[in-house]
mmCIF file with all atom_site columns, C-alpha atoms in Angstrom:
data_model
loop_
_atom_site.group_PDB
_atom_site.id
_atom_site.type_symbol
_atom_site.label_atom_id
_atom_site.label_alt_id
_atom_site.label_comp_id
_atom_site.label_asym_id
_atom_site.label_entity_id
_atom_site.label_seq_id
_atom_site.pdbx_PDB_ins_code
_atom_site.Cartn_x
_atom_site.Cartn_y
_atom_site.Cartn_z
_atom_site.occupancy
_atom_site.B_iso_or_equiv
_atom_site.pdbx_formal_charge
_atom_site.auth_seq_id
_atom_site.auth_comp_id
_atom_site.auth_asym_id
_atom_site.auth_atom_id
_atom_site.pdbx_PDB_model_num
ATOM 1  C CA . UNK C 1 1  ? -6.981  322.007 175.353 1.00 92.00 ? 1  UNK C CA 1
ATOM 2  C CA . UNK C 1 2  ? -10.463 322.511 176.544 1.00 91.00 ? 2  UNK C CA 1
ATOM 3  C CA . UNK C 1 3  ? -11.900 321.477 173.192 1.00 95.00 ? 3  UNK C CA 1
ATOM 4  C CA . UNK C 1 4  ? -9.781  318.485 172.943 1.00 96.00 ? 4  UNK C CA 1
ATOM 5  C CA . UNK C 1 5  ? -10.850 317.517 176.524 1.00 96.00 ? 5  UNK C CA 1
ATOM 6  C CA . UNK C 1 6  ? -14.584 317.680 175.705 1.00 95.00 ? 6  UNK C CA 1
ATOM 7  C CA . UNK C 1 7  ? -14.007 315.896 172.343 1.00 97.00 ? 7  UNK C CA 1
ATOM 8  C CA . UNK C 1 8  ? -12.339 313.085 174.182 1.00 97.00 ? 8  UNK C CA 1
ATOM 9  C CA . UNK C 1 9  ? -15.472 312.706 176.271 1.00 96.00 ? 9  UNK C CA 1
ATOM 10 C CA . UNK C 1 10 ? -18.185 312.916 173.602 1.00 95.00 ? 10 UNK C CA 1
ATOM 11 C CA . UNK C 1 11 ? -18.673 313.958 170.161 1.00 95.00 ? 11 UNK C CA 1
ATOM 12 C CA . UNK C 1 12 ? -18.978 317.808 170.127 1.00 96.00 ? 12 UNK C CA 1
ATOM 13 C CA . UNK C 1 13 ? -20.715 320.472 167.962 1.00 94.00 ? 13 UNK C CA 1
ATOM 14 C CA . UNK C 1 14 ? -20.113 324.159 167.637 1.00 93.00 ? 14 UNK C CA 1
ATOM 15 C CA . UNK C 1 15 ? -23.087 325.775 169.468 1.00 92.00 ? 15 UNK C CA 1
ATOM 16 C CA . UNK C 1 16 ? -22.986 323.008 172.184 1.00 93.00 ? 16 UNK C CA 1
ATOM 17 C CA . UNK C 1 17 ? -19.293 323.749 172.726 1.00 94.00 ? 17 UNK C CA 1
ATOM 18 C CA . UNK C 1 18 ? -19.796 327.554 172.702 1.00 95.00 ? 18 UNK C CA 1
ATOM 19 C CA . UNK C 1 19 ? -22.406 327.092 175.536 1.00 94.00 ? 19 UNK C CA 1
ATOM 20 C CA . UNK C 1 20 ? -20.111 324.660 177.404 1.00 92.00 ? 20 UNK C CA 1
ATOM 21 C CA . UNK C 1 21 ? -17.144 326.945 177.256 1.00 92.00 ? 21 UNK C CA 1
ATOM 22 C CA . UNK C 1 22 ? -19.328 329.789 178.199 1.00 94.00 ? 22 UNK C CA 1
ATOM 23 C CA . UNK C 1 23 ? -20.175 328.029 181.464 1.00 93.00 ? 23 UNK C CA 1
ATOM 24 C CA . UNK C 1 24 ? -16.310 328.174 182.112 1.00 91.00 ? 24 UNK C CA 1
ATOM 25 C CA . UNK C 1 25 ? -16.049 331.933 181.435 1.00 93.00 ? 25 UNK C CA 1
ATOM 26 C CA . UNK C 1 26 ? -15.008 331.829 177.676 1.00 91.00 ? 26 UNK C CA 1
ATOM 27 C CA . UNK C 1 27 ? -16.896 334.094 175.345 1.00 92.00 ? 27 UNK C CA 1
ATOM 28 C CA . UNK C 1 28 ? -16.513 332.597 171.919 1.00 91.00 ? 28 UNK C CA 1
ATOM 29 C CA . UNK C 1 29 ? -18.529 333.522 168.831 1.00 93.00 ? 29 UNK C CA 1
ATOM 30 C CA . UNK C 1 30 ? -19.106 331.284 165.993 1.00 93.00 ? 30 UNK C CA 1
ATOM 31 C CA . UNK C 1 31 ? -16.651 333.281 163.893 1.00 94.00 ? 31 UNK C CA 1
ATOM 32 C CA . UNK C 1 32 ? -13.877 332.303 166.327 1.00 94.00 ? 32 UNK C CA 1
ATOM 33 C CA . UNK C 1 33 ? -14.872 328.709 167.127 1.00 94.00 ? 33 UNK C CA 1
ATOM 34 C CA . UNK C 1 34 ? -15.691 327.299 163.807 1.00 94.00 ? 34 UNK C CA 1
ATOM 35 C CA . UNK C 1 35 ? -12.269 328.370 162.089 1.00 96.00 ? 35 UNK C CA 1
ATOM 36 C CA . UNK C 1 36 ? -10.572 326.949 165.214 1.00 95.00 ? 36 UNK C CA 1
ATOM 37 C CA . UNK C 1 37 ? -12.448 323.534 164.893 1.00 96.00 ? 37 UNK C CA 1
ATOM 38 C CA . UNK C 1 38 ? -11.573 323.558 161.165 1.00 96.00 ? 38 UNK C CA 1
ATOM 39 C CA . UNK C 1 39 ? -7.934  324.114 161.940 1.00 97.00 ? 39 UNK C CA 1
ATOM 40 C CA . UNK C 1 40 ? -7.812  321.449 164.442 1.00 97.00 ? 40 UNK C CA 1
ATOM 41 C CA . UNK C 1 41 ? -9.452  319.102 161.883 1.00 97.00 ? 41 UNK C CA 1
ATOM 42 C CA . UNK C 1 42 ? -6.782  320.095 159.232 1.00 97.00 ? 42 UNK C CA 1
ATOM 43 C CA . UNK C 1 43 ? -4.056  319.405 161.832 1.00 98.00 ? 43 UNK C CA 1
ATOM 44 C CA . UNK C 1 44 ? -5.492  315.883 162.392 1.00 98.00 ? 44 UNK C CA 1
ATOM 45 C CA . UNK C 1 45 ? -6.671  316.438 165.843 1.00 98.00 ? 45 UNK C CA 1
ATOM 46 C CA . UNK C 1 46 ? -10.367 316.045 165.184 1.00 98.00 ? 46 UNK C CA 1
ATOM 47 C CA . UNK C 1 47 ? -12.489 314.347 162.667 1.00 98.00 ? 47 UNK C CA 1
ATOM 48 C CA . UNK C 1 48 ? -15.850 315.810 161.568 1.00 97.00 ? 48 UNK C CA 1
ATOM 49 C CA . UNK C 1 49 ? -19.206 314.113 160.589 1.00 96.00 ? 49 UNK C CA 1
ATOM 50 C CA . UNK C 1 50 ? -22.227 315.776 159.432 1.00 95.00 ? 50 UNK C CA 1
ATOM 51 C CA . UNK C 1 51 ? -25.599 314.635 160.951 1.00 93.00 ? 51 UNK C CA 1
ATOM 52 C CA . UNK C 1 52 ? -29.087 315.892 160.469 1.00 92.00 ? 52 UNK C CA 1
ATOM 53 C CA . UNK C 1 53 ? -30.663 317.137 163.742 1.00 86.00 ? 53 UNK C CA 1
ATOM 54 C CA . UNK C 1 54 ? -34.111 318.615 163.697 1.00 89.00 ? 54 UNK C CA 1
ATOM 55 C CA . UNK C 1 55 ? -33.949 318.961 159.849 1.00 92.00 ? 55 UNK C CA 1
ATOM 56 C CA . UNK C 1 56 ? -30.659 320.797 160.075 1.00 88.00 ? 56 UNK C CA 1
ATOM 57 C CA . UNK C 1 57 ? -27.122 319.788 159.287 1.00 92.00 ? 57 UNK C CA 1
ATOM 58 C CA . UNK C 1 58 ? -24.915 319.790 162.225 1.00 92.00 ? 58 UNK C CA 1
ATOM 59 C CA . UNK C 1 59 ? -21.224 319.076 162.217 1.00 95.00 ? 59 UNK C CA 1
ATOM 60 C CA . UNK C 1 60 ? -19.950 316.718 165.013 1.00 97.00 ? 60 UNK C CA 1
ATOM 61 C CA . UNK C 1 61 ? -16.348 316.603 165.814 1.00 97.00 ? 61 UNK C CA 1
ATOM 62 C CA . UNK C 1 62 ? -14.482 313.666 167.481 1.00 97.00 ? 62 UNK C CA 1
ATOM 63 C CA . UNK C 1 63 ? -10.995 313.443 168.844 1.00 98.00 ? 63 UNK C CA 1
ATOM 64 C CA . UNK C 1 64 ? -8.312  311.417 166.999 1.00 98.00 ? 64 UNK C CA 1
ATOM 65 C CA . UNK C 1 65 ? -5.504  309.460 168.311 1.00 98.00 ? 65 UNK C CA 1
ATOM 66 C CA . UNK C 1 66 ? -3.202  312.385 167.367 1.00 98.00 ? 66 UNK C CA 1
ATOM 67 C CA . UNK C 1 67 ? -5.622  314.647 169.411 1.00 98.00 ? 67 UNK C CA 1
ATOM 68 C CA . UNK C 1 68 ? -5.586  312.255 172.316 1.00 98.00 ? 68 UNK C CA 1
ATOM 69 C CA . UNK C 1 69 ? -1.668  312.229 172.296 1.00 98.00 ? 69 UNK C CA 1
ATOM 70 C CA . UNK C 1 70 ? -1.636  316.060 172.338 1.00 98.00 ? 70 UNK C CA 1
ATOM 71 C CA . UNK C 1 71 ? -4.068  316.120 175.093 1.00 98.00 ? 71 UNK C CA 1
ATOM 72 C CA . UNK C 1 72 ? -2.129  313.735 177.096 1.00 97.00 ? 72 UNK C CA 1
ATOM 73 C CA . UNK C 1 73 ? 1.085   315.881 176.494 1.00 97.00 ? 73 UNK C CA 1
ATOM 74 C CA . UNK C 1 74 ? -0.889  318.909 177.525 1.00 96.00 ? 74 UNK C CA 1
ATOM 75 C CA . UNK C 1 75 ? -2.147  317.246 180.713 1.00 96.00 ? 75 UNK C CA 1
ATOM 76 C CA . UNK C 1 76 ? 1.490   316.457 181.758 1.00 96.00 ? 76 UNK C CA 1
ATOM 77 C CA . UNK C 1 77 ? 2.571   320.083 181.356 1.00 96.00 ? 77 UNK C CA 1
ATOM 78 C CA . UNK C 1 78 ? -0.522  321.230 183.089 1.00 94.00 ? 78 UNK C CA 1
ATOM 79 C CA . UNK C 1 79 ? 0.180   319.013 186.072 1.00 94.00 ? 79 UNK C CA 1
ATOM 80 C CA . UNK C 1 80 ? 3.803   320.498 186.281 1.00 94.00 ? 80 UNK C CA 1
ATOM 81 C CA . UNK C 1 81 ? 2.427   324.045 185.998 1.00 94.00 ? 81 UNK C CA 1
ATOM 82 C CA . UNK C 1 82 ? -0.138  323.296 188.776 1.00 93.00 ? 82 UNK C CA 1
ATOM 83 C CA . UNK C 1 83 ? 2.550   321.781 191.070 1.00 92.00 ? 83 UNK C CA 1
ATOM 84 C CA . UNK C 1 84 ? 4.853   324.817 190.531 1.00 92.00 ? 84 UNK C CA 1
ATOM 85 C CA . UNK C 1 85 ? 2.066   327.579 190.788 1.00 94.00 ? 85 UNK C CA 1
ATOM 86 C CA . UNK C 1 86 ? -0.347  326.286 193.218 1.00 92.00 ? 86 UNK C CA 1
ATOM 87 C CA . UNK C 1 87 ? 1.602   323.725 195.375 1.00 91.00 ? 87 UNK C CA 1
ATOM 88 C CA . UNK C 1 88 ? 4.938   325.734 195.002 1.00 87.00 ? 88 UNK C CA 1
ATOM 89 C CA . UNK C 1 89 ? 6.887   322.665 194.448 1.00 80.00 ? 89 UNK C CA 1
#
């Protein structure tokens, strides 16, 4: 969900995402993240575009319509969980 959220805000790339998620307490290695991004791409949740940055190839990922749909569904469930657990309703 966190990956889809960030991809919905801007194009994301692996190392940048590792750093962002690290600020939230997640400790991901490239060996964990990149296969996850590839699976999300195969599932049609993200698209990938290679760009040259500082003379190096970098893969940028963007959310798809299916990814947006899944993110929105997850937000509904997260709201329900928040109401139950935090608000006690």
